[in-house]
Each structure stands twice: as C-alpha cells, then as structure tokens.
C-alpha cells in the first residue's frame, strides 16, 4: 500500500523471478521506492534485496542489468542537446561507457535550465557500478562484473548463496537547475549527505 506525507511518498514491492518453465522460483526481490520533493527536484531512493532461502542463484552478465533509465529525446546526446558526465570528468557514451563511477549525470538544456537525472550508487553496494551509457538516451548502472571482450566460457557470474541477501541501493535526482550554475559534483554531495550520511 503506498504511503505518503507532505513532500514525500513511497511504496514497496515483492517480485518473484521464475525459471524458464515457470515452475520454480529463482529468487525474490523486495524493493522499497521512496520519492521526496527537494529544492533541486525529485529524489528517488531505490533499495532492493534479492534472496532465496531454498537454493543458490546466479546473476549472469547483461549490459542492461541493474538500474536502467531513459532520458527524454530533447536531452539525448544524439539528436538532442544532452551531455553525459561522470565523477571522473569523462563525457558522453564514448568516454563513460563501461567505466565505474561514483555518480553519473545525463542532462540537457531547455529555456536556460539544465534538466536531467543524476544517478548515484550507494557506497556499500557489493561492488562498484559501471555505466551502460548511450548517446541515444539510455543510462544503466550495472553492478555486475563485465565479461572479457572475447565472451567465452567460463562466463563471469555473481552467485548468491541460499539464505544470503544481495542488496543494491541507488539514489536518482531528477533535477531542473539553472544552466549556468549546474554543478553535478555538488549535487551528488548533497544527495549523499541527505540520503546516506
């Protein structure tokens, strides 16, 4: 049941991942979504726990694994006026794809405003996220190891043992800022302090 109060709302879900034949449970996912109105825009906190108390399960490798978002067409790098930048100063798909990050921003300009989203993985996630960031508007924080370029067996996987909990947390700031004063590093610090510190 959704819950809310002035300036804040949230809900929780439980998802069940099924085997290909639909007969058995691979794992469950309990997720908490929290939305808050902040001075910079809307802050989304995503907190998910994956588990199975009956058996081990495995995450494979997929570029789109993790927390995925799409940006509106006018703010894409390709075909819009957008820009992708991460905490290392690397830019756009060519500079940021496949790279680990502490924060990554995908935004564009409209009427003197910098509009977009700032994605921040929790520092206690099991491993750093790398970005599947594309100039056509996709942005994914992938928390699983990348395969070698040759993509041959044995593939790199992430095993979660029976009864263990695999927890992933992210914050996403959907923002509208003054374009001239836009500072994603400062916004990322503010988000981390308000959510996790």
C-alpha positions as protocol buffer text, in pm:
chain_id: "A"
residue {
  index: 1
  type: UNK
  ca { x: 0 y: 0 z: 0 }
}
residue {
  index: 2
  type: UNK
  ca { x: 151 y: 339 z: -93 }
}
residue {
  index: 3
  type: UNK
  ca { x: 235 y: 570 z: 195 }
}
residue {
  index: 4
  type: UNK
  ca { x: 282 y: 943 z: 185 }
}
residue {
  index: 5
  type: UNK
  ca { x: 302 y: 1273 z: 362 }
}
residue {
  index: 6
  type: UNK
  ca { x: 370 y: 1627 z: 252 }
}
residue {
  index: 7
  type: UNK
  ca { x: 663 y: 1627 z: 10 }
}
residue {
  index: 8
  type: UNK
  ca { x: 723 y: 1252 z: 30 }
}
residue {
  index: 9
  type: UNK
  ca { x: 572 y: 925 z: -91 }
}
residue {
  index: 10
  type: UNK
  ca { x: 674 y: 564 z: -127 }
}
residue {
  index: 11
  type: UNK
  ca { x: 574 y: 204 z: -176 }
}
residue {
  index: 12
  type: UNK
  ca { x: 722 y: -146 z: -153 }
}
residue {
  index: 13
  type: UNK
  ca { x: 706 y: -440 z: -391 }
}
residue {
  index: 14
  type: UNK
  ca { x: 789 y: -809 z: -385 }
}
residue {
  index: 15
  type: UNK
  ca { x: 879 y: -969 z: -716 }
}
residue {
  index: 16
  type: UNK
  ca { x: 939 y: -1335 z: -788 }
}
residue {
  index: 17
  type: UNK
  ca { x: 1177 y: -1444 z: -1065 }
}
residue {
  index: 18
  type: UNK
  ca { x: 1068 y: -1773 z: -1219 }
}
residue {
  index: 19
  type: UNK
  ca { x: 1254 y: -2048 z: -1401 }
}
residue {
  index: 20
  type: UNK
  ca { x: 1209 y: -2069 z: -1775 }
}
residue {
  index: 21
  type: UNK
  ca { x: 932 y: -2328 z: -1738 }
}
residue {
  index: 22
  type: UNK
  ca { x: 757 y: -2111 z: -1477 }
}
residue {
  index: 23
  type: UNK
  ca { x: 758 y: -2391 z: -1221 }
}
residue {
  index: 24
  type: UNK
  ca { x: 1019 y: -2282 z: -967 }
}
residue {
  index: 25
  type: UNK
  ca { x: 1139 y: -1962 z: -801 }
}
residue {
  index: 26
  type: UNK
  ca { x: 1491 y: -1849 z: -891 }
}
residue {
  index: 27
  type: UNK
  ca { x: 1484 y: -1566 z: -639 }
}
residue {
  index: 28
  type: UNK
  ca { x: 1267 y: -1299 z: -480 }
}
residue {
  index: 29
  type: UNK
  ca { x: 1324 y: -925 z: -487 }
}
residue {
  index: 30
  type: UNK
  ca { x: 1193 y: -694 z: -214 }
}
residue {
  index: 31
  type: UNK
  ca { x: 1220 y: -330 z: -323 }
}
residue {
  index: 32
  type: UNK
  ca { x: 1150 y: -2 z: -146 }
}
residue {
  index: 33
  type: UNK
  ca { x: 1081 y: 309 z: -354 }
}
residue {
  index: 34
  type: UNK
  ca { x: 1087 y: 649 z: -183 }
}
residue {
  index: 35
  type: UNK
  ca { x: 1019 y: 979 z: -361 }
}
residue {
  index: 36
  type: UNK
  ca { x: 1097 y: 1312 z: -198 }
}
residue {
  index: 37
  type: UNK
  ca { x: 1047 y: 1666 z: -317 }
}
residue {
  index: 38
  type: UNK
  ca { x: 1376 y: 1851 z: -262 }
}
residue {
  index: 39
  type: UNK
  ca { x: 1486 y: 2200 z: -364 }
}
residue {
  index: 40
  type: UNK
  ca { x: 1673 y: 2063 z: -668 }
}
residue {
  index: 41
  type: UNK
  ca { x: 1385 y: 1846 z: -795 }
}
residue {
  index: 42
  type: UNK
  ca { x: 1259 y: 1497 z: -712 }
}
residue {
  index: 43
  type: UNK
  ca { x: 1481 y: 1248 z: -531 }
}
residue {
  index: 44
  type: UNK
  ca { x: 1415 y: 878 z: -582 }
}
residue {
  index: 45
  type: UNK
  ca { x: 1568 y: 623 z: -347 }
}
residue {
  index: 46
  type: UNK
  ca { x: 1572 y: 265 z: -478 }
}
residue {
  index: 47
  type: UNK
  ca { x: 1659 y: -11 z: -229 }
}
residue {
  index: 48
  type: UNK
  ca { x: 1635 y: -374 z: -345 }
}
residue {
  index: 49
  type: UNK
  ca { x: 1718 y: -705 z: -175 }
}
residue {
  index: 50
  type: UNK
  ca { x: 1746 y: -1028 z: -376 }
}
residue {
  index: 51
  type: UNK
  ca { x: 1730 y: -1365 z: -197 }
}
residue {
  index: 52
  type: UNK
  ca { x: 1620 y: -1728 z: -195 }
}
residue {
  index: 53
  type: UNK
  ca { x: 1607 y: -1928 z: 128 }
}
residue {
  index: 54
  type: UNK
  ca { x: 1576 y: -2258 z: -60 }
}
residue {
  index: 55
  type: UNK
  ca { x: 1861 y: -2254 z: -315 }
}
residue {
  index: 56
  type: UNK
  ca { x: 2161 y: -2067 z: -457 }
}
residue {
  index: 57
  type: UNK
  ca { x: 2106 y: -1847 z: -762 }
}
residue {
  index: 58
  type: UNK
  ca { x: 2328 y: -1669 z: -1011 }
}
residue {
  index: 59
  type: UNK
  ca { x: 2333 y: -1334 z: -1191 }
}
residue {
  index: 60
  type: UNK
  ca { x: 2491 y: -1352 z: -1535 }
}
residue {
  index: 61
  type: UNK
  ca { x: 2620 y: -1068 z: -1747 }
}
residue {
  index: 62
  type: UNK
  ca { x: 2399 y: -836 z: -1948 }
}
residue {
  index: 63
  type: UNK
  ca { x: 2476 y: -476 z: -2044 }
}
residue {
  index: 64
  type: UNK
  ca { x: 2128 y: -369 z: -1934 }
}
residue {
  index: 65
  type: UNK
  ca { x: 2145 y: -536 z: -1589 }
}
residue {
  index: 66
  type: UNK
  ca { x: 2097 y: -306 z: -1293 }
}
residue {
  index: 67
  type: UNK
  ca { x: 1905 y: 17 z: -1257 }
}
residue {
  index: 68
  type: UNK
  ca { x: 1810 y: 143 z: -1604 }
}
residue {
  index: 69
  type: UNK
  ca { x: 1664 y: 475 z: -1718 }
}
residue {
  index: 70
  type: UNK
  ca { x: 1589 y: 660 z: -2041 }
}
residue {
  index: 71
  type: UNK
  ca { x: 1613 y: 1035 z: -2087 }
}
residue {
  index: 72
  type: UNK
  ca { x: 1363 y: 1238 z: -2291 }
}
residue {
  index: 73
  type: UNK
  ca { x: 1456 y: 1278 z: -2659 }
}
residue {
  index: 74
  type: UNK
  ca { x: 1540 y: 1653 z: -2650 }
}
residue {
  index: 75
  type: UNK
  ca { x: 1803 y: 1586 z: -2381 }
}
residue {
  index: 76
  type: UNK
  ca { x: 1982 y: 1294 z: -2551 }
}
residue {
  index: 77
  type: UNK
  ca { x: 2339 y: 1342 z: -2670 }
}
residue {
  index: 78
  type: UNK
  ca { x: 2249 y: 1209 z: -3016 }
}
residue {
  index: 79
  type: UNK
  ca { x: 1966 y: 1409 z: -3170 }
}
residue {
  index: 80
  type: UNK
  ca { x: 1935 y: 1645 z: -2871 }
}
residue {
  index: 81
  type: UNK
  ca { x: 2149 y: 1886 z: -2672 }
}
residue {
  index: 82
  type: UNK
  ca { x: 2239 y: 1644 z: -2393 }
}
residue {
  index: 83
  type: UNK
  ca { x: 2559 y: 1559 z: -2216 }
}
residue {
  index: 84
  type: UNK
  ca { x: 2669 y: 1261 z: -2008 }
}
residue {
  index: 85
  type: UNK
  ca { x: 2940 y: 1321 z: -1748 }
}
residue {
  index: 86
  type: UNK
  ca { x: 3070 y: 1115 z: -1457 }
}
residue {
  index: 87
  type: UNK
  ca { x: 3270 y: 1186 z: -1142 }
}
residue {
  index: 88
  type: UNK
  ca { x: 3596 y: 1137 z: -1335 }
}
residue {
  index: 89
  type: UNK
  ca { x: 3507 y: 1409 z: -1587 }
}
residue {
  index: 90
  type: UNK
  ca { x: 3461 y: 1156 z: -1867 }
}
residue {
  index: 91
  type: UNK
  ca { x: 3192 y: 1254 z: -2116 }
}
residue {
  index: 92
  type: UNK
  ca { x: 2919 y: 1104 z: -2331 }
}
residue {
  index: 93
  type: UNK
  ca { x: 2893 y: 743 z: -2438 }
}
residue {
  index: 94
  type: UNK
  ca { x: 3244 y: 723 z: -2583 }
}
residue {
  index: 95
  type: UNK
  ca { x: 3401 y: 843 z: -2259 }
}
residue {
  index: 96
  type: UNK
  ca { x: 3177 y: 690 z: -1993 }
}
residue {
  index: 97
  type: UNK
  ca { x: 3059 y: 355 z: -2132 }
}
residue {
  index: 98
  type: UNK
  ca { x: 3194 y: 59 z: -1936 }
}
residue {
  index: 99
  type: UNK
  ca { x: 3361 y: 281 z: -1675 }
}
residue {
  index: 100
  type: UNK
  ca { x: 3299 y: 255 z: -1300 }
}
residue {
  index: 101
  type: UNK
  ca { x: 3153 y: 567 z: -1142 }
}
residue {
  index: 102
  type: UNK
  ca { x: 3059 y: 724 z: -808 }
}
residue {
  index: 103
  type: UNK
  ca { x: 2798 y: 938 z: -983 }
}
residue {
  index: 104
  type: UNK
  ca { x: 2689 y: 995 z: -1340 }
}
residue {
  index: 105
  type: UNK
  ca { x: 2475 y: 1271 z: -1489 }
}
residue {
  index: 106
  type: UNK
  ca { x: 2267 y: 1269 z: -1807 }
}
residue {
  index: 107
  type: UNK
  ca { x: 2110 y: 1609 z: -1881 }
}
residue {
  index: 108
  type: UNK
  ca { x: 2028 y: 1870 z: -2142 }
}
residue {
  index: 109
  type: UNK
  ca { x: 1919 y: 2233 z: -2163 }
}
residue {
  index: 110
  type: UNK
  ca { x: 1577 y: 2391 z: -2200 }
}
residue {
  index: 111
  type: UNK
  ca { x: 1490 y: 2756 z: -2151 }
}
residue {
  index: 112
  type: UNK
  ca { x: 1808 y: 2832 z: -1958 }
}
residue {
  index: 113
  type: UNK
  ca { x: 1768 y: 2530 z: -1733 }
}
residue {
  index: 114
  type: UNK
  ca { x: 1980 y: 2216 z: -1706 }
}
residue {
  index: 115
  type: UNK
  ca { x: 1730 y: 1929 z: -1691 }
}
residue {
  index: 116
  type: UNK
  ca { x: 1803 y: 1563 z: -1637 }
}
residue {
  index: 117
  type: UNK
  ca { x: 1895 y: 1293 z: -1390 }
}
residue {
  index: 118
  type: UNK
  ca { x: 2188 y: 1230 z: -1161 }
}
residue {
  index: 119
  type: UNK
  ca { x: 2246 y: 866 z: -1065 }
}
residue {
  index: 120
  type: UNK
  ca { x: 2442 y: 773 z: -751 }
}
residue {
  index: 121
  type: UNK
  ca { x: 2515 y: 415 z: -639 }
}
residue {
  index: 122
  type: UNK
  ca { x: 2531 y: 352 z: -265 }
}
residue {
  index: 123
  type: UNK
  ca { x: 2894 y: 316 z: -150 }
}
residue {
  index: 124
  type: UNK
  ca { x: 2807 y: -9 z: 33 }
}
residue {
  index: 125
  type: UNK
  ca { x: 2677 y: -189 z: -276 }
}
residue {
  index: 126
  type: UNK
  ca { x: 2856 y: -527 z: -317 }
}
residue {
  index: 127
  type: UNK
  ca { x: 3076 y: -384 z: -594 }
}
residue {
  index: 128
  type: UNK
  ca { x: 3108 y: -58 z: -789 }
}
residue {
  index: 129
  type: UNK
  ca { x: 2864 y: 1 z: -1073 }
}
residue {
  index: 130
  type: UNK
  ca { x: 2983 y: 58 z: -1428 }
}
residue {
  index: 131
  type: UNK
  ca { x: 2781 y: 256 z: -1678 }
}
residue {
  index: 132
  type: UNK
  ca { x: 2600 y: 131 z: -1983 }
}
residue {
  index: 133
  type: UNK
  ca { x: 2561 y: 488 z: -2105 }
}
residue {
  index: 134
  type: UNK
  ca { x: 2449 y: 554 z: -2460 }
}
residue {
  index: 135
  type: UNK
  ca { x: 2420 y: 875 z: -2657 }
}
residue {
  index: 136
  type: UNK
  ca { x: 2072 y: 767 z: -2776 }
}
residue {
  index: 137
  type: UNK
  ca { x: 1931 y: 817 z: -2425 }
}
residue {
  index: 138
  type: UNK
  ca { x: 1995 y: 503 z: -2221 }
}
residue {
  index: 139
  type: UNK
  ca { x: 2167 y: 511 z: -1883 }
}
residue {
  index: 140
  type: UNK
  ca { x: 2220 y: 195 z: -1678 }
}
residue {
  index: 141
  type: UNK
  ca { x: 2409 y: 145 z: -1352 }
}
residue {
  index: 142
  type: UNK
  ca { x: 2536 y: -211 z: -1384 }
}
residue {
  index: 143
  type: UNK
  ca { x: 2654 y: -369 z: -1054 }
}
residue {
  index: 144
  type: UNK
  ca { x: 2779 y: -694 z: -1207 }
}
residue {
  index: 145
  type: UNK
  ca { x: 3124 y: -777 z: -1350 }
}
residue {
  index: 146
  type: UNK
  ca { x: 3178 y: -728 z: -1722 }
}
residue {
  index: 147
  type: UNK
  ca { x: 3267 y: -1023 z: -1937 }
}
residue {
  index: 148
  type: UNK
  ca { x: 3603 y: -1032 z: -2118 }
}
residue {
  index: 149
  type: UNK
  ca { x: 3580 y: -896 z: -2471 }
}
residue {
  index: 150
  type: UNK
  ca { x: 3609 y: -1250 z: -2609 }
}
residue {
  index: 151
  type: UNK
  ca { x: 3290 y: -1353 z: -2421 }
}
residue {
  index: 152
  type: UNK
  ca { x: 3390 y: -1716 z: -2388 }
}
residue {
  index: 153
  type: UNK
  ca { x: 3325 y: -1967 z: -2112 }
}
residue {
  index: 154
  type: UNK
  ca { x: 3362 y: -1975 z: -1822 }
}
residue {
  index: 155
  type: UNK
  ca { x: 3148 y: -1663 z: -1804 }
}
residue {
  index: 156
  type: UNK
  ca { x: 3181 y: -1423 z: -1513 }
}
residue {
  index: 157
  type: UNK
  ca { x: 2884 y: -1463 z: -1280 }
}
residue {
  index: 158
  type: UNK
  ca { x: 2768 y: -1343 z: -938 }
}
residue {
  index: 159
  type: UNK
  ca { x: 2643 y: -1621 z: -709 }
}
residue {
  index: 160
  type: UNK
  ca { x: 2412 y: -1556 z: -416 }
}
residue {
  index: 161
  type: UNK
  ca { x: 2412 y: -1845 z: -169 }
}
residue {
  index: 162
  type: UNK
  ca { x: 2097 y: -1992 z: -18 }
}
residue {
  index: 163
  type: UNK
  ca { x: 1974 y: -1768 z: 264 }
}
residue {
  index: 164
  type: UNK
  ca { x: 2207 y: -1477 z: 179 }
}
residue {
  index: 165
  type: UNK
  ca { x: 2082 y: -1129 z: 93 }
}
residue {
  index: 166
  type: UNK
  ca { x: 2215 y: -937 z: -208 }
}
residue {
  index: 167
  type: UNK
  ca { x: 2132 y: -569 z: -158 }
}
residue {
  index: 168
  type: UNK
  ca { x: 2156 y: -287 z: -411 }
}
residue {
  index: 169
  type: UNK
  ca { x: 2081 y: 79 z: -338 }
}
residue {
  index: 170
  type: UNK
  ca { x: 2075 y: 382 z: -563 }
}
residue {
  index: 171
  type: UNK
  ca { x: 1965 y: 744 z: -548 }
}
residue {
  index: 172
  type: UNK
  ca { x: 1838 y: 927 z: -856 }
}
residue {
  index: 173
  type: UNK
  ca { x: 1792 y: 1303 z: -858 }
}
residue {
  index: 174
  type: UNK
  ca { x: 1555 y: 1421 z: -1131 }
}
residue {
  index: 175
  type: UNK
  ca { x: 1656 y: 1785 z: -1144 }
}
residue {
  index: 176
  type: UNK
  ca { x: 1598 y: 2121 z: -1303 }
}
residue {
  index: 177
  type: UNK
  ca { x: 1880 y: 2361 z: -1229 }
}
residue {
  index: 178
  type: UNK
  ca { x: 1999 y: 2695 z: -1358 }
}
residue {
  index: 179
  type: UNK
  ca { x: 2214 y: 2601 z: -1657 }
}
residue {
  index: 180
  type: UNK
  ca { x: 2496 y: 2843 z: -1579 }
}
residue {
  index: 181
  type: UNK
  ca { x: 2525 y: 2724 z: -1218 }
}
residue {
  index: 182
  type: UNK
  ca { x: 2479 y: 2349 z: -1280 }
}
residue {
  index: 183
  type: UNK
  ca { x: 2735 y: 2152 z: -1078 }
}
residue {
  index: 184
  type: UNK
  ca { x: 2671 y: 1775 z: -1077 }
}
residue {
  index: 185
  type: UNK
  ca { x: 2953 y: 1705 z: -829 }
}
residue {
  index: 186
  type: UNK
  ca { x: 2798 y: 1943 z: -576 }
}
residue {
  index: 187
  type: UNK
  ca { x: 2453 y: 1793 z: -633 }
}
residue {
  index: 188
  type: UNK
  ca { x: 2594 y: 1444 z: -580 }
}
residue {
  index: 189
  type: UNK
  ca { x: 2748 y: 1551 z: -248 }
}
residue {
  index: 190
  type: UNK
  ca { x: 2415 y: 1699 z: -136 }
}
residue {
  index: 191
  type: UNK
  ca { x: 2228 y: 1381 z: -229 }
}
residue {
  index: 192
  type: UNK
  ca { x: 2475 y: 1154 z: -49 }
}
residue {
  index: 193
  type: UNK
  ca { x: 2457 y: 1370 z: 264 }
}
residue {
  index: 194
  type: UNK
  ca { x: 2078 y: 1385 z: 265 }
}
residue {
  index: 195
  type: UNK
  ca { x: 2025 y: 1013 z: 195 }
}
residue {
  index: 196
  type: UNK
  ca { x: 2312 y: 813 z: 343 }
}
residue {
  index: 197
  type: UNK
  ca { x: 2540 y: 1022 z: 567 }
}
